[in-house]
CSV table of N, CA and C in Angstrom, one decimal:
chain,number,residue,atom,x,y,z
A,20,MET,N,181.9,306.2,172.5
A,20,MET,CA,181.3,305.8,171.3
A,20,MET,C,180.3,304.9,171.7
A,21,ASN,N,178.8,305.8,171.0
A,21,ASN,CA,177.8,304.9,171.4
A,21,ASN,C,177.3,304.1,169.9
A,22,LEU,N,177.6,302.6,170.4
A,22,LEU,CA,177.1,302.2,168.8
A,22,LEU,C,176.2,300.3,169.0
A,23,ASN,N,175.4,299.6,167.8
A,23,ASN,CA,175.1,299.0,168.0
A,23,ASN,C,174.7,298.2,167.2
A,24,LEU,N,175.1,296.7,167.1
A,24,LEU,CA,175.6,295.5,166.8
A,24,LEU,C,174.5,294.9,166.4
A,25,SER,N,174.1,294.7,165.2
A,25,SER,CA,172.5,293.2,164.5
A,25,SER,C,173.6,292.8,163.8
A,26,LYS,N,172.7,291.8,163.2
A,26,LYS,CA,173.3,291.2,162.0
A,26,LYS,C,171.6,291.2,161.0
A,27,SER,N,172.3,291.0,159.6
A,27,SER,CA,171.7,291.3,158.4
A,27,SER,C,172.1,290.4,157.5
A,28,ASN,N,171.2,289.2,157.0
A,28,ASN,CA,171.9,287.7,156.3
A,28,ASN,C,173.5,287.5,156.7
A,29,ASP,N,174.4,287.3,156.1
A,29,ASP,CA,175.4,287.8,156.4
A,29,ASP,C,176.6,288.2,156.7
A,30,PHE,N,175.4,289.8,157.5
A,30,PHE,CA,176.5,290.7,157.5
A,30,PHE,C,176.7,291.4,159.1
A,31,ASN,N,177.7,291.9,159.9
A,31,ASN,CA,177.5,291.9,160.8
A,31,ASN,C,177.2,293.8,160.4
A,32,VAL,N,176.1,294.4,161.1
A,32,VAL,CA,175.3,295.8,160.8
A,32,VAL,C,175.7,296.6,162.2
A,33,LEU,N,177.1,297.2,161.9
A,33,LEU,CA,177.4,298.3,162.8
A,33,LEU,C,176.3,299.2,162.8
A,34,THR,N,175.9,300.1,164.0
A,34,THR,CA,175.1,301.7,163.6
A,34,THR,C,176.3,302.6,164.6
A,35,VAL,N,176.6,303.8,164.4
A,35,VAL,CA,177.1,304.1,164.8
A,35,VAL,C,176.0,305.1,165.2
A,36,LEU,N,175.7,305.4,166.7
A,36,LEU,CA,174.4,306.2,167.2
A,36,LEU,C,175.3,307.6,167.1
A,37,ASP,N,176.0,307.7,167.8
A,37,ASP,CA,177.1,309.7,167.4
A,37,ASP,C,176.3,310.2,166.7
A,38,GLU,N,176.4,311.3,167.1
A,38,GLU,CA,176.2,312.6,165.7
A,38,GLU,C,177.7,313.1,165.1
A,39,ARG,N,178.7,312.4,165.9
A,39,ARG,CA,180.1,312.9,165.6
A,39,ARG,C,181.3,312.0,165.9
A,40,ILE,N,182.1,311.7,164.8
A,40,ILE,CA,183.1,310.5,164.5
A,40,ILE,C,184.2,311.7,164.6
A,41,ASP,N,185.2,311.9,165.6
A,41,ASP,CA,186.3,313.0,165.4
A,41,ASP,C,187.5,312.3,166.4
A,42,ALA,N,188.1,312.9,166.5
A,42,ALA,CA,189.5,312.5,167.4
A,42,ALA,C,188.9,312.0,168.4
A,43,HIS,N,188.2,313.0,169.4
A,43,HIS,CA,187.4,311.8,170.3
A,43,HIS,C,187.2,310.6,170.5
A,44,ASN,N,186.1,310.1,169.8
A,44,ASN,CA,185.8,308.7,169.8
A,44,ASN,C,186.3,307.4,168.8
A,45,SER,N,187.1,308.3,167.5
A,45,SER,CA,187.0,307.5,166.6
A,45,SER,C,188.0,306.5,166.6
A,46,ALA,N,189.0,306.3,168.3
A,46,ALA,CA,189.8,305.4,168.3
A,46,ALA,C,188.8,303.9,168.8
A,47,ASP,N,187.9,304.4,169.8
A,47,ASP,CA,186.9,303.8,169.7
A,47,ASP,C,185.7,302.5,168.7
A,48,LEU,N,185.5,303.8,167.8
A,48,LEU,CA,185.1,303.1,166.5
A,48,LEU,C,185.9,301.9,165.5
A,49,LYS,N,187.5,302.5,165.8
A,49,LYS,CA,188.6,301.8,165.2
A,49,LYS,C,188.9,300.3,165.8
A,50,ASP,N,189.0,300.3,167.5
A,50,ASP,CA,189.0,299.0,168.0
A,50,ASP,C,187.8,297.9,168.3
A,51,TYR,N,186.5,298.8,168.2
A,51,TYR,CA,185.4,297.7,168.0
A,51,TYR,C,185.1,297.1,167.0
A,52,ILE,N,185.6,297.7,165.8
A,52,ILE,CA,185.8,297.3,164.2
A,52,ILE,C,187.4,295.9,164.3
A,53,LEU,N,187.6,296.4,164.5
A,53,LEU,CA,189.0,295.0,164.9
A,53,LEU,C,188.9,294.2,165.6
A,54,ARG,N,188.0,294.1,166.7
A,54,ARG,CA,187.9,293.5,167.3
A,54,ARG,C,186.9,292.4,166.8
A,55,LEU,N,185.7,293.1,166.0
A,55,LEU,CA,184.9,292.4,165.0
A,55,LEU,C,185.5,291.2,164.3
A,56,ILE,N,186.8,291.9,163.1
A,56,ILE,CA,187.3,291.6,162.7
A,56,ILE,C,187.9,289.8,163.2
A,57,GLU,N,188.9,290.5,164.4
A,57,GLU,CA,189.9,289.4,165.3
A,57,GLU,C,188.6,288.0,165.6
A,58,ARG,N,187.5,288.2,165.6
A,58,ARG,CA,186.7,287.3,166.2
A,58,ARG,C,186.4,286.9,165.0
A,59,GLY,N,186.8,286.9,163.8
A,59,GLY,CA,186.4,286.5,162.8
A,59,GLY,C,185.3,286.6,161.5
A,60,GLU,N,185.1,287.9,162.4
A,60,GLU,CA,183.7,288.7,160.7
A,60,GLU,C,184.3,289.0,160.0
A,61,GLN,N,183.9,288.8,158.7
A,61,GLN,CA,184.1,289.5,157.0
A,61,GLN,C,183.2,289.8,156.7
A,62,ASN,N,182.2,290.5,157.0
A,62,ASN,CA,181.7,291.3,156.5
A,62,ASN,C,180.3,291.8,157.1
A,63,ILE,N,181.4,293.5,157.3
A,63,ILE,CA,180.6,294.5,158.2
A,63,ILE,C,180.2,295.6,157.5
A,64,ILE,N,178.8,295.8,157.7
A,64,ILE,CA,178.4,297.6,157.4
A,64,ILE,C,178.0,297.5,157.9
A,65,VAL,N,178.6,299.8,158.0
A,65,VAL,CA,178.7,300.4,159.0
A,65,VAL,C,177.9,301.6,158.5
A,66,GLN,N,176.5,301.3,159.2
A,66,GLN,CA,175.1,302.5,159.3
A,66,GLN,C,176.2,304.0,159.7
A,67,LEU,N,175.7,304.9,158.8
A,67,LEU,CA,176.5,306.5,159.4
A,67,LEU,C,175.2,306.9,159.0
A,68,GLU,N,173.8,306.7,159.6
A,68,GLU,CA,172.5,307.7,159.3
A,68,GLU,C,172.5,308.4,160.5
A,69,HIS,N,173.2,308.1,161.8
A,69,HIS,CA,173.2,309.2,162.8
A,69,HIS,C,174.2,310.3,162.8
A,70,VAL,N,175.1,309.9,161.7
A,70,VAL,CA,176.7,310.6,162.0
A,70,VAL,C,176.4,312.2,160.7
A,71,ARG,N,176.6,313.4,161.6
A,71,ARG,CA,176.7,314.5,161.2
A,71,ARG,C,177.8,314.9,161.0
A,72,PHE,N,178.8,314.8,161.3
A,72,PHE,CA,180.5,314.9,161.1
A,72,PHE,C,181.0,314.0,161.6
A,73,ILE,N,182.3,314.1,160.1
A,73,ILE,CA,183.5,313.2,160.0
A,73,ILE,C,184.7,313.7,159.7
A,74,ASP,N,185.5,313.7,160.9
A,74,ASP,CA,187.1,314.5,160.9
A,74,ASP,C,188.2,313.3,160.0
A,75,SER,N,189.0,313.8,159.7
A,75,SER,CA,190.3,312.9,159.5
A,75,SER,C,190.3,311.2,160.3
A,76,SER,N,190.1,311.3,161.5
A,76,SER,CA,190.8,310.4,162.5
A,76,SER,C,189.4,309.3,162.3
A,77,GLY,N,188.2,310.2,161.7
A,77,GLY,CA,186.8,309.2,161.7
A,77,GLY,C,187.4,308.0,160.2
A,78,LEU,N,187.6,309.5,159.1
A,78,LEU,CA,188.0,308.8,157.9
A,78,LEU,C,188.7,307.2,158.3
A,79,GLY,N,190.2,307.7,158.8
A,79,GLY,CA,191.1,306.6,159.2
A,79,GLY,C,190.6,305.3,160.0
A,80,ALA,N,189.7,305.4,160.8
A,80,ALA,CA,189.2,304.6,161.5
A,80,ALA,C,188.1,303.5,160.6
A,81,LEU,N,187.3,304.3,159.8
A,81,LEU,CA,186.8,303.4,158.7
A,81,LEU,C,188.0,302.9,157.6
A,82,LEU,N,188.6,303.9,157.1
A,82,LEU,CA,190.0,302.9,156.3
A,82,LEU,C,190.2,301.8,157.0
A,83,SER,N,190.7,301.8,158.1
A,83,SER,CA,191.3,300.9,159.2
A,83,SER,C,190.5,299.6,159.2
A,84,GLY,N,189.3,299.4,158.9
A,84,GLY,CA,188.0,298.9,158.8
A,84,GLY,C,188.4,298.0,157.8
A,85,HIS,N,188.3,299.4,156.9
A,85,HIS,CA,188.2,298.7,155.2
A,85,HIS,C,189.3,297.9,154.5
A,86,LYS,N,190.4,298.3,155.1
A,86,LYS,CA,191.3,297.4,154.3
A,86,LYS,C,191.1,296.0,155.2
A,87,ASN,N,191.0,296.0,157.0
A,87,ASN,CA,191.6,294.3,157.4
A,87,ASN,C,190.6,294.1,157.0
A,88,THR,N,189.5,293.9,156.8
A,88,THR,CA,188.2,293.5,156.0
A,88,THR,C,188.5,292.7,154.8
A,89,ILE,N,189.1,293.4,154.0
A,89,ILE,CA,189.5,293.1,152.7
A,89,ILE,C,190.5,292.5,152.0
A,90,ALA,N,192.1,292.7,153.4
A,90,ALA,CA,192.6,291.1,153.4
A,90,ALA,C,192.5,290.3,153.6
A,91,ARG,N,190.9,290.2,154.6
A,91,ARG,CA,190.7,288.5,155.1
A,91,ARG,C,189.6,288.2,153.9
A,92,SER,N,189.4,289.4,152.6
A,92,SER,CA,188.1,288.5,151.4
A,92,SER,C,186.9,288.7,152.2
A,93,GLY,N,186.7,289.7,153.0
A,93,GLY,CA,185.6,290.0,153.5
A,93,GLY,C,185.4,291.1,152.8
A,94,ARG,N,183.9,291.6,153.0
A,94,ARG,CA,183.6,292.4,152.6
A,94,ARG,C,182.9,293.7,154.1
A,95,PHE,N,183.2,295.3,153.6
A,95,PHE,CA,183.3,296.2,154.6
A,95,PHE,C,182.1,297.7,153.6
A,96,VAL,N,181.2,297.8,154.2
A,96,VAL,CA,180.5,298.6,153.3
A,96,VAL,C,179.7,299.7,154.1
A,97,LEU,N,179.8,301.0,153.7
A,97,LEU,CA,178.8,302.0,154.2
A,97,LEU,C,177.5,302.2,154.0
A,98,THR,N,176.8,302.5,154.7
A,98,THR,CA,175.6,302.8,154.3
A,98,THR,C,174.7,303.5,155.2
A,99,ASN,N,173.7,304.3,154.1
A,99,ASN,CA,172.9,305.6,155.3
A,99,ASN,C,173.7,306.6,155.4
A,100,ILE,N,175.1,307.4,154.4
A,100,ILE,CA,175.4,308.1,154.4
A,100,ILE,C,175.0,309.7,154.5
A,101,GLN,N,174.6,310.4,155.8
A,101,GLN,CA,174.0,311.8,155.2
A,101,GLN,C,175.1,312.6,154.3
A,102,GLN,N,173.9,314.0,153.6
A,102,GLN,CA,174.8,315.1,152.6
A,102,GLN,C,176.4,315.4,153.1
A,103,GLN,N,176.1,316.0,154.3
A,103,GLN,CA,177.3,316.7,154.6
A,103,GLN,C,178.3,315.7,155.0
A,104,VAL,N,178.2,314.6,155.4
A,104,VAL,CA,179.1,313.4,155.2
A,104,VAL,C,179.9,312.7,154.2
A,105,GLY,N,178.7,312.9,153.3
A,105,GLY,CA,179.0,312.1,151.8
A,105,GLY,C,179.8,313.6,151.2
A,106,SER,N,179.7,314.2,151.4
A,106,SER,CA,180.7,315.3,150.9
A,106,SER,C,182.0,315.2,151.5
A,107,MET,N,182.5,314.9,152.8
A,107,MET,CA,183.7,314.4,153.1
A,107,MET,C,184.6,312.9,152.3
A,108,PHE,N,183.4,312.5,152.0
A,108,PHE,CA,184.2,311.4,151.1
A,108,PHE,C,184.3,311.1,149.7
A,109,GLU,N,183.3,312.4,149.6
A,109,GLU,CA,183.6,313.3,147.9
A,109,GLU,C,185.0,313.7,147.8
A,110,LEU,N,184.8,314.7,149.2
A,110,LEU,CA,186.1,315.6,148.6
A,110,LEU,C,187.8,315.0,148.5
A,111,THR,N,187.0,313.8,150.0
A,111,THR,CA,188.6,313.0,149.8
A,111,THR,C,188.9,312.2,148.3
A,112,ARG,N,187.8,311.6,147.9
A,112,ARG,CA,187.8,310.6,147.0
A,112,ARG,C,187.3,309.4,147.6
A,113,LEU,N,187.7,309.1,148.9
A,113,LEU,CA,187.3,308.2,149.3
A,113,LEU,C,186.0,307.1,148.8
A,114,ASN,N,185.1,308.1,148.3
A,114,ASN,CA,183.8,307.4,147.9
A,114,ASN,C,184.2,306.0,146.5
A,115,ARG,N,185.6,306.3,145.8
A,115,ARG,CA,185.6,305.7,145.2
A,115,ARG,C,186.7,304.1,145.9
A,116,VAL,N,186.4,304.2,147.0
A,116,VAL,CA,187.4,303.0,147.7
A,116,VAL,C,186.6,302.2,148.6
A,117,PHE,N,185.4,302.9,149.2
A,117,PHE,CA,184.7,302.3,150.0
A,117,PHE,C,183.5,301.7,148.8
A,118,GLU,N,182.8,300.5,149.2
A,118,GLU,CA,181.4,300.7,148.9
A,118,GLU,C,180.8,301.0,149.9
A,119,ILE,N,179.5,301.9,148.8
A,119,ILE,CA,178.4,302.7,149.9
A,119,ILE,C,177.1,302.6,148.8
A,120,TYR,N,176.3,301.8,150.0
A,120,TYR,CA,175.0,301.8,148.8
A,120,TYR,C,173.9,303.1,150.4
A,121,ALA,N,172.4,303.4,149.6
A,121,ALA,CA,171.7,304.0,150.4
A,121,ALA,C,171.2,303.2,151.4
A,122,GLY,N,170.8,302.5,151.8
A,122,GLY,CA,170.5,301.1,152.8
A,122,GLY,C,171.1,300.4,152.5
A,123,VAL,N,170.5,299.6,153.7
A,123,VAL,CA,171.1,298.2,154.6
A,123,VAL,C,170.4,297.1,153.1
A,124,SER,N,169.0,297.3,152.9
A,124,SER,CA,168.5,296.3,152.2
A,124,SER,C,169.4,296.4,151.1
A,125,GLU,N,169.6,297.2,150.6
A,125,GLU,CA,170.5,297.3,148.8
A,125,GLU,C,172.1,296.7,148.5
A,126,VAL,N,172.1,296.2,150.0
A,126,VAL,CA,173.7,295.4,150.2
A,126,VAL,C,172.9,293.8,150.0
A,127,SER,N,174.0,293.8,148.7
A,127,SER,CA,173.6,292.3,148.0
A,127,SER,C,174.3,291.0,148.6
A,128,ASN,N,174.4,290.1,148.7
A,128,ASN,CA,175.6,288.7,149.2
A,128,ASN,C,175.8,288.7,147.7
A,129,GLU,N,177.0,289.3,147.4
A,129,GLU,CA,177.8,288.5,146.1
A,129,GLU,C,178.3,287.9,146.6
């Protein structure tokens, strides 16, 4: 999976560069996020601006990251979600679980 990691304030910003998060690559994303958390990183933003499709395994990878950061009193935020991917979050009601913002600059350091 093609990922890019950068820092913005107290957050690790993980940009997914692939257009799909599915059974083929979701395990890579899940493992990468878990390694970040195991290193002690507690605040993670996942940018999904390039992602045009996500399936249940991709949603599961993101849920795993969310669950593990929350368990360590961290924050797991999604940004730049495209409309078709946003529809999946609404259909599964996961938009009620995740913190979702239009862009990284809108995420505050609460």
